[in-house]
CSV table of C-alpha atoms in Angstrom, one decimal:
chain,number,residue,atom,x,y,z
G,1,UNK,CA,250.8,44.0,144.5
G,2,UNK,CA,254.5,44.2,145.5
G,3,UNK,CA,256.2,43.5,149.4
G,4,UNK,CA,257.0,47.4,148.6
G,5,UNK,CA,253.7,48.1,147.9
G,6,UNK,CA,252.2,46.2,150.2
G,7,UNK,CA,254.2,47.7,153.1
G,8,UNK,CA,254.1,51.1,152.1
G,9,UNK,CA,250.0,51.0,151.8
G,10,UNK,CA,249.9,49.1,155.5
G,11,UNK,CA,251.9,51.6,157.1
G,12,UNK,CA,249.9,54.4,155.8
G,13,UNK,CA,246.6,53.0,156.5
G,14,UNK,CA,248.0,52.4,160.4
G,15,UNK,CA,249.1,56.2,160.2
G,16,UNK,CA,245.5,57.4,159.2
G,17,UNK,CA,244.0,55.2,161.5
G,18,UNK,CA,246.1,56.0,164.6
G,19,UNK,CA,244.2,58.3,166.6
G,20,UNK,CA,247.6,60.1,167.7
G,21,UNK,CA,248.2,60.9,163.6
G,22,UNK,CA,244.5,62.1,163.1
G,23,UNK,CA,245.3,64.8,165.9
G,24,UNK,CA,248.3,66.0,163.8
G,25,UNK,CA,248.0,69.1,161.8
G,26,UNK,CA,247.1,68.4,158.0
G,27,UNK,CA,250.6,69.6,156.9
G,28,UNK,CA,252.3,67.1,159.2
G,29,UNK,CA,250.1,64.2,158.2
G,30,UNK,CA,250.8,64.8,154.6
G,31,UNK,CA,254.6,65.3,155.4
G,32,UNK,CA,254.4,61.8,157.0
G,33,UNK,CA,252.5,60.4,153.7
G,34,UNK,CA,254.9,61.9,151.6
G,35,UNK,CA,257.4,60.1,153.7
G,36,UNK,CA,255.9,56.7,153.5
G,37,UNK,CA,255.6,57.2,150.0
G,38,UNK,CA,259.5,57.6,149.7
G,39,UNK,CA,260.0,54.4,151.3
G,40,UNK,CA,257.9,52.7,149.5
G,41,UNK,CA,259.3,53.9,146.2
G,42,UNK,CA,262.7,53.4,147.4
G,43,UNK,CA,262.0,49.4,148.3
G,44,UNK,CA,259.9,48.6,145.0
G,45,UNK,CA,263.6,50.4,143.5
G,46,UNK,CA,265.2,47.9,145.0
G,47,UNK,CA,263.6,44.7,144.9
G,48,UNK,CA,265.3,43.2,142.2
G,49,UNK,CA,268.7,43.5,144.0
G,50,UNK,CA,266.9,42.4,147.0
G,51,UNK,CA,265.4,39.2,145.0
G,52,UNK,CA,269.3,38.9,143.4
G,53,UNK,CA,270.8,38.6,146.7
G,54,UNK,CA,267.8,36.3,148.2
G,55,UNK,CA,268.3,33.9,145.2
G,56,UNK,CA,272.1,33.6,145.4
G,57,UNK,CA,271.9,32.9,149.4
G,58,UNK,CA,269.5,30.6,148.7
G,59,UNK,CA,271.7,28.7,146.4
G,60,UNK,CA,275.1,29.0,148.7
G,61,UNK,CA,272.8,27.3,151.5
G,62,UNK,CA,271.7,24.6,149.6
G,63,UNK,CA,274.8,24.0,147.9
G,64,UNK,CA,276.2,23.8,151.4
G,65,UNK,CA,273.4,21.8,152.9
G,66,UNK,CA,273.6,19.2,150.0
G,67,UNK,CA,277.2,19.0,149.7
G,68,UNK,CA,278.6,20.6,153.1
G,69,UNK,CA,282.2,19.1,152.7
G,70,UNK,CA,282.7,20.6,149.4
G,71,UNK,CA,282.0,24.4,151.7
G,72,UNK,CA,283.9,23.9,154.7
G,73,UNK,CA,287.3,22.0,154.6
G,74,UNK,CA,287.8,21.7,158.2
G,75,UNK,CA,285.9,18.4,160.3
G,76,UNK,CA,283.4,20.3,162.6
G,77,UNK,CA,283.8,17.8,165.4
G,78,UNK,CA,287.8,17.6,165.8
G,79,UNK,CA,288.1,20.1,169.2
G,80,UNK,CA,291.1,22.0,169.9
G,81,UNK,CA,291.5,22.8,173.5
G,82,UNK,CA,294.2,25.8,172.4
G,83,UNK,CA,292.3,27.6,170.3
G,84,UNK,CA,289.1,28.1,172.6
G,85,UNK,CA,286.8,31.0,172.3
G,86,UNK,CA,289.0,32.4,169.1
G,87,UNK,CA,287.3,35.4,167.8
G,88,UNK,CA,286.2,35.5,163.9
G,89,UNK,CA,289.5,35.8,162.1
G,90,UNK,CA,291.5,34.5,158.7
G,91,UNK,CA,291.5,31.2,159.8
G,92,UNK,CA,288.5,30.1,161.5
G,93,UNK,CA,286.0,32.8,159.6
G,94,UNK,CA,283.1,32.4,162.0
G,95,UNK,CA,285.3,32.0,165.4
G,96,UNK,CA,285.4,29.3,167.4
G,97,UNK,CA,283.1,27.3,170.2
G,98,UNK,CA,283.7,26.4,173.6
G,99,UNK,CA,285.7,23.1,172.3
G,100,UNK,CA,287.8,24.7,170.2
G,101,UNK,CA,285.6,23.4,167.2
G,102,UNK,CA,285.4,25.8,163.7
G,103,UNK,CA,282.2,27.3,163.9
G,104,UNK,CA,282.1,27.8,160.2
G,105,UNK,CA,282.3,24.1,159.5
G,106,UNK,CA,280.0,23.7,161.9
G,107,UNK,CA,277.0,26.3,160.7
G,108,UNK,CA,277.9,24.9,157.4
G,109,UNK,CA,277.2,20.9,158.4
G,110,UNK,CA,274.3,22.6,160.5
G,111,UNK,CA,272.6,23.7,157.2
G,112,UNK,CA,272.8,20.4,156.5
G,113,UNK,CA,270.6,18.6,159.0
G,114,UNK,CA,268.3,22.0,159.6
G,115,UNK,CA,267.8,22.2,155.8
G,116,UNK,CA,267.1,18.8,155.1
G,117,UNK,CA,264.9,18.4,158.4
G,118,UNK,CA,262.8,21.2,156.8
G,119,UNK,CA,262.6,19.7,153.2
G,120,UNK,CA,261.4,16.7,154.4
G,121,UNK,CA,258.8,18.4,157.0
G,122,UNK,CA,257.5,20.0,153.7
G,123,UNK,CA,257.2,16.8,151.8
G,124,UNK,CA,255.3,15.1,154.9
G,125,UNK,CA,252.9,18.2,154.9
G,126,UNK,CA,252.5,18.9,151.3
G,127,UNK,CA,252.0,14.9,150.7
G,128,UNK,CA,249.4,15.0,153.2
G,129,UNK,CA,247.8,17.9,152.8
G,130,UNK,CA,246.8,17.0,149.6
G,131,UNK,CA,245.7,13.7,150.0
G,132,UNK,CA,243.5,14.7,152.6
G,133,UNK,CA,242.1,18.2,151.1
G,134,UNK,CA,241.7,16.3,147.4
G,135,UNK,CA,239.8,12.8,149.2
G,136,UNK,CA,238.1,15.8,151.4
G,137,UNK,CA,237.1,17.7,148.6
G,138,UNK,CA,236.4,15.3,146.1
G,139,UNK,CA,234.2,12.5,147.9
G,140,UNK,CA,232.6,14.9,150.0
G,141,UNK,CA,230.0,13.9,152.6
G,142,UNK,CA,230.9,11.6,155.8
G,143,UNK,CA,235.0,11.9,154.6
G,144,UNK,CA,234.9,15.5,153.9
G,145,UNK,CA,233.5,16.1,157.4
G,146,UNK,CA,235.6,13.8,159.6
G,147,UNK,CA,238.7,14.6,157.6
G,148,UNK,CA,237.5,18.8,158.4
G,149,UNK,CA,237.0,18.3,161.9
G,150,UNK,CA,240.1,16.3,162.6
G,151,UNK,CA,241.9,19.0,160.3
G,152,UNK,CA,240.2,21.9,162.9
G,153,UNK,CA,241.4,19.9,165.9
G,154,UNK,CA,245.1,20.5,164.7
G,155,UNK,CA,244.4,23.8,163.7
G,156,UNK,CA,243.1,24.4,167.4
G,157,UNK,CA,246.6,23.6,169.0
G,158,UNK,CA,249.1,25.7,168.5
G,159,UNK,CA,251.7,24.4,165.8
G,160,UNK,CA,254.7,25.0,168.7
G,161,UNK,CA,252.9,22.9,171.6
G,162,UNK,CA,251.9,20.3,168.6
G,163,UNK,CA,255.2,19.6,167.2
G,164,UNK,CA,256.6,19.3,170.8
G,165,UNK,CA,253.9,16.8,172.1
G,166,UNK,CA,254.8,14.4,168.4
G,167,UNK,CA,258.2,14.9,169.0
G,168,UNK,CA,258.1,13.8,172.7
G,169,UNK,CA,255.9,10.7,172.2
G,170,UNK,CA,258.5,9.5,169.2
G,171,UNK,CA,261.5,10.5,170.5
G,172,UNK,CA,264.4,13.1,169.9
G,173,UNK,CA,265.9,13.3,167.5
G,174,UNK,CA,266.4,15.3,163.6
G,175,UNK,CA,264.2,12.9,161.5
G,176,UNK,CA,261.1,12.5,164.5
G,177,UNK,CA,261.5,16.7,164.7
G,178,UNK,CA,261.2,16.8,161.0
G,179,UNK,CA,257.9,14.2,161.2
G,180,UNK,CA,256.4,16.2,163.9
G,181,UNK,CA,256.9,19.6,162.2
G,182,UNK,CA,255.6,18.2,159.4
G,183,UNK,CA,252.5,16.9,160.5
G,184,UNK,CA,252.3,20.3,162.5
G,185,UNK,CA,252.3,22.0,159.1
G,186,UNK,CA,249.8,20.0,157.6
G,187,UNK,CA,246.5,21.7,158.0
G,188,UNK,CA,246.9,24.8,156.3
G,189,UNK,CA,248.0,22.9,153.0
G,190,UNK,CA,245.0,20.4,153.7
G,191,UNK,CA,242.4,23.3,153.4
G,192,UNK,CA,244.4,25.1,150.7
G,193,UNK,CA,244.3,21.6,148.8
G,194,UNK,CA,240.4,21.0,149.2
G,195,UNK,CA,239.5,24.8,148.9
G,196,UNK,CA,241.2,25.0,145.3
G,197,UNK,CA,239.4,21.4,144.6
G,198,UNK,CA,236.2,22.6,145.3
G,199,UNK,CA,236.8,25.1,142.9
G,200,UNK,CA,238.1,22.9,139.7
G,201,UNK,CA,235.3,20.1,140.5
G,202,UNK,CA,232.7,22.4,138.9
G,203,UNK,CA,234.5,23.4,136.0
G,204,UNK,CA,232.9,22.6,133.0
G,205,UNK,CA,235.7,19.9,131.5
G,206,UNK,CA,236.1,17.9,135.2
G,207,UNK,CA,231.8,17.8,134.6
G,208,UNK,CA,232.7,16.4,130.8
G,209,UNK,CA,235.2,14.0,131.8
G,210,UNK,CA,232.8,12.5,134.8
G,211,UNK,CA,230.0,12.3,132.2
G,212,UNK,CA,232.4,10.9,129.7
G,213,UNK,CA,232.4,7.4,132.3
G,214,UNK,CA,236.5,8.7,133.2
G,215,UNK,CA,237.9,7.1,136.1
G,216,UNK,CA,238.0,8.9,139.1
G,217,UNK,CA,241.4,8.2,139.9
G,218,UNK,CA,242.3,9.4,136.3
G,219,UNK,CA,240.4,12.9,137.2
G,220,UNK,CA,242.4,13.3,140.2
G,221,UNK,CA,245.7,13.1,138.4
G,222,UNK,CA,245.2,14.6,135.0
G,223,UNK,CA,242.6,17.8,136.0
G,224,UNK,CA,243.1,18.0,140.0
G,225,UNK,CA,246.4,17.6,141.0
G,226,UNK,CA,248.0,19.4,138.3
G,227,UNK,CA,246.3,22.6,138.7
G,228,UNK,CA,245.9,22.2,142.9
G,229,UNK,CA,250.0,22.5,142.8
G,230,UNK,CA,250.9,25.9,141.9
G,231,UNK,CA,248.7,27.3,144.4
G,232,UNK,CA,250.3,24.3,147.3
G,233,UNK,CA,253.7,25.5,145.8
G,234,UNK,CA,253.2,28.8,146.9
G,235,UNK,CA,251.8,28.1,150.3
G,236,UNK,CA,255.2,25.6,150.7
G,237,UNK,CA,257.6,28.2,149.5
G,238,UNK,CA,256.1,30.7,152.0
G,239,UNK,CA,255.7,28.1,154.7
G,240,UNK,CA,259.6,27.1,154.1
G,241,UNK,CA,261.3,30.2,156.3
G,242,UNK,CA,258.4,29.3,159.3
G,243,UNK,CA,259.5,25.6,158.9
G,244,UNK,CA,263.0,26.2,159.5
G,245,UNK,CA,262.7,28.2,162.4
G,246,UNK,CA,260.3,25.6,163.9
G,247,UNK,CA,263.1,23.1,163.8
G,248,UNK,CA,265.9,25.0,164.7
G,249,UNK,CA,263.7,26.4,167.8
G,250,UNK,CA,262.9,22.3,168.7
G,251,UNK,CA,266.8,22.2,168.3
G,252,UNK,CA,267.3,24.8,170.6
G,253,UNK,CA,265.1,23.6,172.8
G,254,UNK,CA,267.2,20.0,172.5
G,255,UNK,CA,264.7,17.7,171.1
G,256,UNK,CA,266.9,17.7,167.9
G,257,UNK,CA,270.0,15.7,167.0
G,258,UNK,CA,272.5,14.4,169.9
G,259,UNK,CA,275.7,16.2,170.5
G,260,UNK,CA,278.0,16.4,168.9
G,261,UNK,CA,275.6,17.0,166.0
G,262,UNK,CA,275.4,20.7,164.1
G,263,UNK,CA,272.2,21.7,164.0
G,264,UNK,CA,271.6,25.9,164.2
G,265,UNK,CA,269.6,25.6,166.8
G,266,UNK,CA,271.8,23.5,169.2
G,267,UNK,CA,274.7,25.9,168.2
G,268,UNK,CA,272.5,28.4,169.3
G,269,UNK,CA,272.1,27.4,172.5
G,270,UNK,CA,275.8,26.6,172.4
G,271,UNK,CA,277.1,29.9,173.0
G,272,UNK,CA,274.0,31.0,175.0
G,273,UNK,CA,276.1,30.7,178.2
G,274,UNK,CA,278.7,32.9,176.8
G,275,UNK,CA,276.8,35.7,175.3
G,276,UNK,CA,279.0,38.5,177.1
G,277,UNK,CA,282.3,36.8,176.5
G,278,UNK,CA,281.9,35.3,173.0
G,279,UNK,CA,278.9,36.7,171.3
G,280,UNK,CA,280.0,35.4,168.1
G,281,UNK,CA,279.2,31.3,169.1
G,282,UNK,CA,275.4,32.3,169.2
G,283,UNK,CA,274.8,35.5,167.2
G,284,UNK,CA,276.5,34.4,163.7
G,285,UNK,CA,274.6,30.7,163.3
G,286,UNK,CA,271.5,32.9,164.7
G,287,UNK,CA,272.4,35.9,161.8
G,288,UNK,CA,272.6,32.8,159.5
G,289,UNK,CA,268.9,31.9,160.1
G,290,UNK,CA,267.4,34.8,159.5
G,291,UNK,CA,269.1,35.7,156.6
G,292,UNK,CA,268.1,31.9,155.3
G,293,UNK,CA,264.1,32.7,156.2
G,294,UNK,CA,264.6,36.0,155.1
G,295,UNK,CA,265.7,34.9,151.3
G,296,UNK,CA,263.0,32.3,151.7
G,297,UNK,CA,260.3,34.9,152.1
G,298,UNK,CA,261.7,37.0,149.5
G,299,UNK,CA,261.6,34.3,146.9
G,300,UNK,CA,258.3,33.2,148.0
G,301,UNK,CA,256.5,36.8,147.5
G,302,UNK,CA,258.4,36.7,144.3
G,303,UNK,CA,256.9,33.2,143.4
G,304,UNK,CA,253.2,34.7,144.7
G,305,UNK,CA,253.1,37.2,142.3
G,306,UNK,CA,254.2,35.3,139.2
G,307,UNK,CA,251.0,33.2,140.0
G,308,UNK,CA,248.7,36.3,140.0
């Protein structure tokens, strides 16, 4: 089922179940349904612009995470005391900070450390998720239930609170806020991982191959792994939007890079003192995030529904 579809049949099951709708007259109620139905129909019309325009941000923020010098021309640390507080114009296209700095350079070497601090968060989960859901799933007994209950223990502390204590005990920084997001992440793709190898363990050629005296390890890699990672894909693409607002939030909340590092978060919190005066410090690097975890999602519904 589509995002479109998905919405549309959401929405009108809350209308139906609201008691404020069920006291509506019937003509109302089906002029609301009729109206949910035109909403739908007009987001499954446009949801291969919507993918279009998700893929191409997508690719302009990781060209400009990857190679950030080759976007923005101007340093992002060299101030300017003259040009303070310049609104968004011809030649600084995202205004200017407090320092004087280009806020465009900036956000742009900010997608640098933000997008590479979530990448490698990924990796750390992903990595370990599946090592522990495959030994989990696959040796069973004593490992499958210590691994499960320290899985649930993480699972019981919120991911927030989790990544904040890590972070804390291994210091500030953009790589130990990329670790302890990481290992925050973990869980979920740790039960994904041993839920689908439960599953392919009692398939009829994993039973021929044990039978046949195959090595375990060889089982793992040729019949486990490669069928455990479309499902784990999905779970990371759709994870990737939540991961980058977990580290531009630690960012915000200055457990992230030093000044003056660009990280979205920190510029964030840049402007937050100057909000009335120069909106444009916090608001565009903020606009930038959602747009990124927006196209993220996009792609990732996209991606779950080529798996179906």
């Amino acid at each position: 089922m589509s995002s479109a579809l998905q919405i549309e049949s959401t929405v009108d099951a809350a209308v139906k179940a609201s008691p404020e709708t069920r006291s509506l007259p019937v003509r109302v109620r089906a002029s609301i349904g009729t109206a949910l139905r035109g909403i739908g129909d007009g987001l499954r019309a446009h949801s291969g612009v919507s993918t279009t325009l998700a893929g191409l941000f997508t690719v302009v923020i990781l060209i400009a995470s990857f190679l950030p010098s080759l976007v923005a021309r101007k340093d992002p640390y060299a101030t300017d005391p003259a040009h303070m507080f310049q609104a968004p114009s011809a030649a600084h296209w995202f205004g200017t900070d407090q320092l004087g700095r280009d806020l465009f350079a900036r956000t742009v070497y900010g997608a640098h450390a933000t997008v590479t601090a979530s990448l490698l968060s990924l990796a750390i989960a992903v990595v370990g998720g599946l090592i522990i859901g495959i030994a989990s799933a696959y040796v069973g007994g004593i490992v499958d239930t210590v691994l499960m209950r320290a899985v649930d223990v993480l699972l019981s502390i919120p991911g927030l609170l989790l990544s904040i204590t890590i972070v804390t005990a291994i210091g500030f920084g953009t790589t130990p806020v990329a670790v302890a997001i990481g290992v925050a992440s973990l869980p979920g793709f740790a039960r994904t991982t041993r839920a689908q190898t439960l599953k392919i363990r009692n398939r009829a050629y994993v039973e021929a191959a044990v039978v046949s005296g195959v090595s375990p390890l060889r089982i793992v890699f040729s019949h486990i792994l490669r069928n455990v990672l479309g499902p784990v894909s999905v779970l990371a693409m759709l994870d990737f939007g939540a991961v980058i607002m977990s580290v531009a939030t630690l960012s915000f909340l200055g457990f992230g890079a030093k000044p003056p590092a660009a990280e979205w978060g920190s510029l964030i919190n840049d402007g937050r003192n100057y909000l009335i005066t120069s909106l444009w410090i916090s608001l565009i690097p903020g606009f930038v995030v959602v747009l990124t975890v927006l196209s993220a999602t996009v792609l990732a519904n996209n991606l779950k529904r080529g798996e179906r």
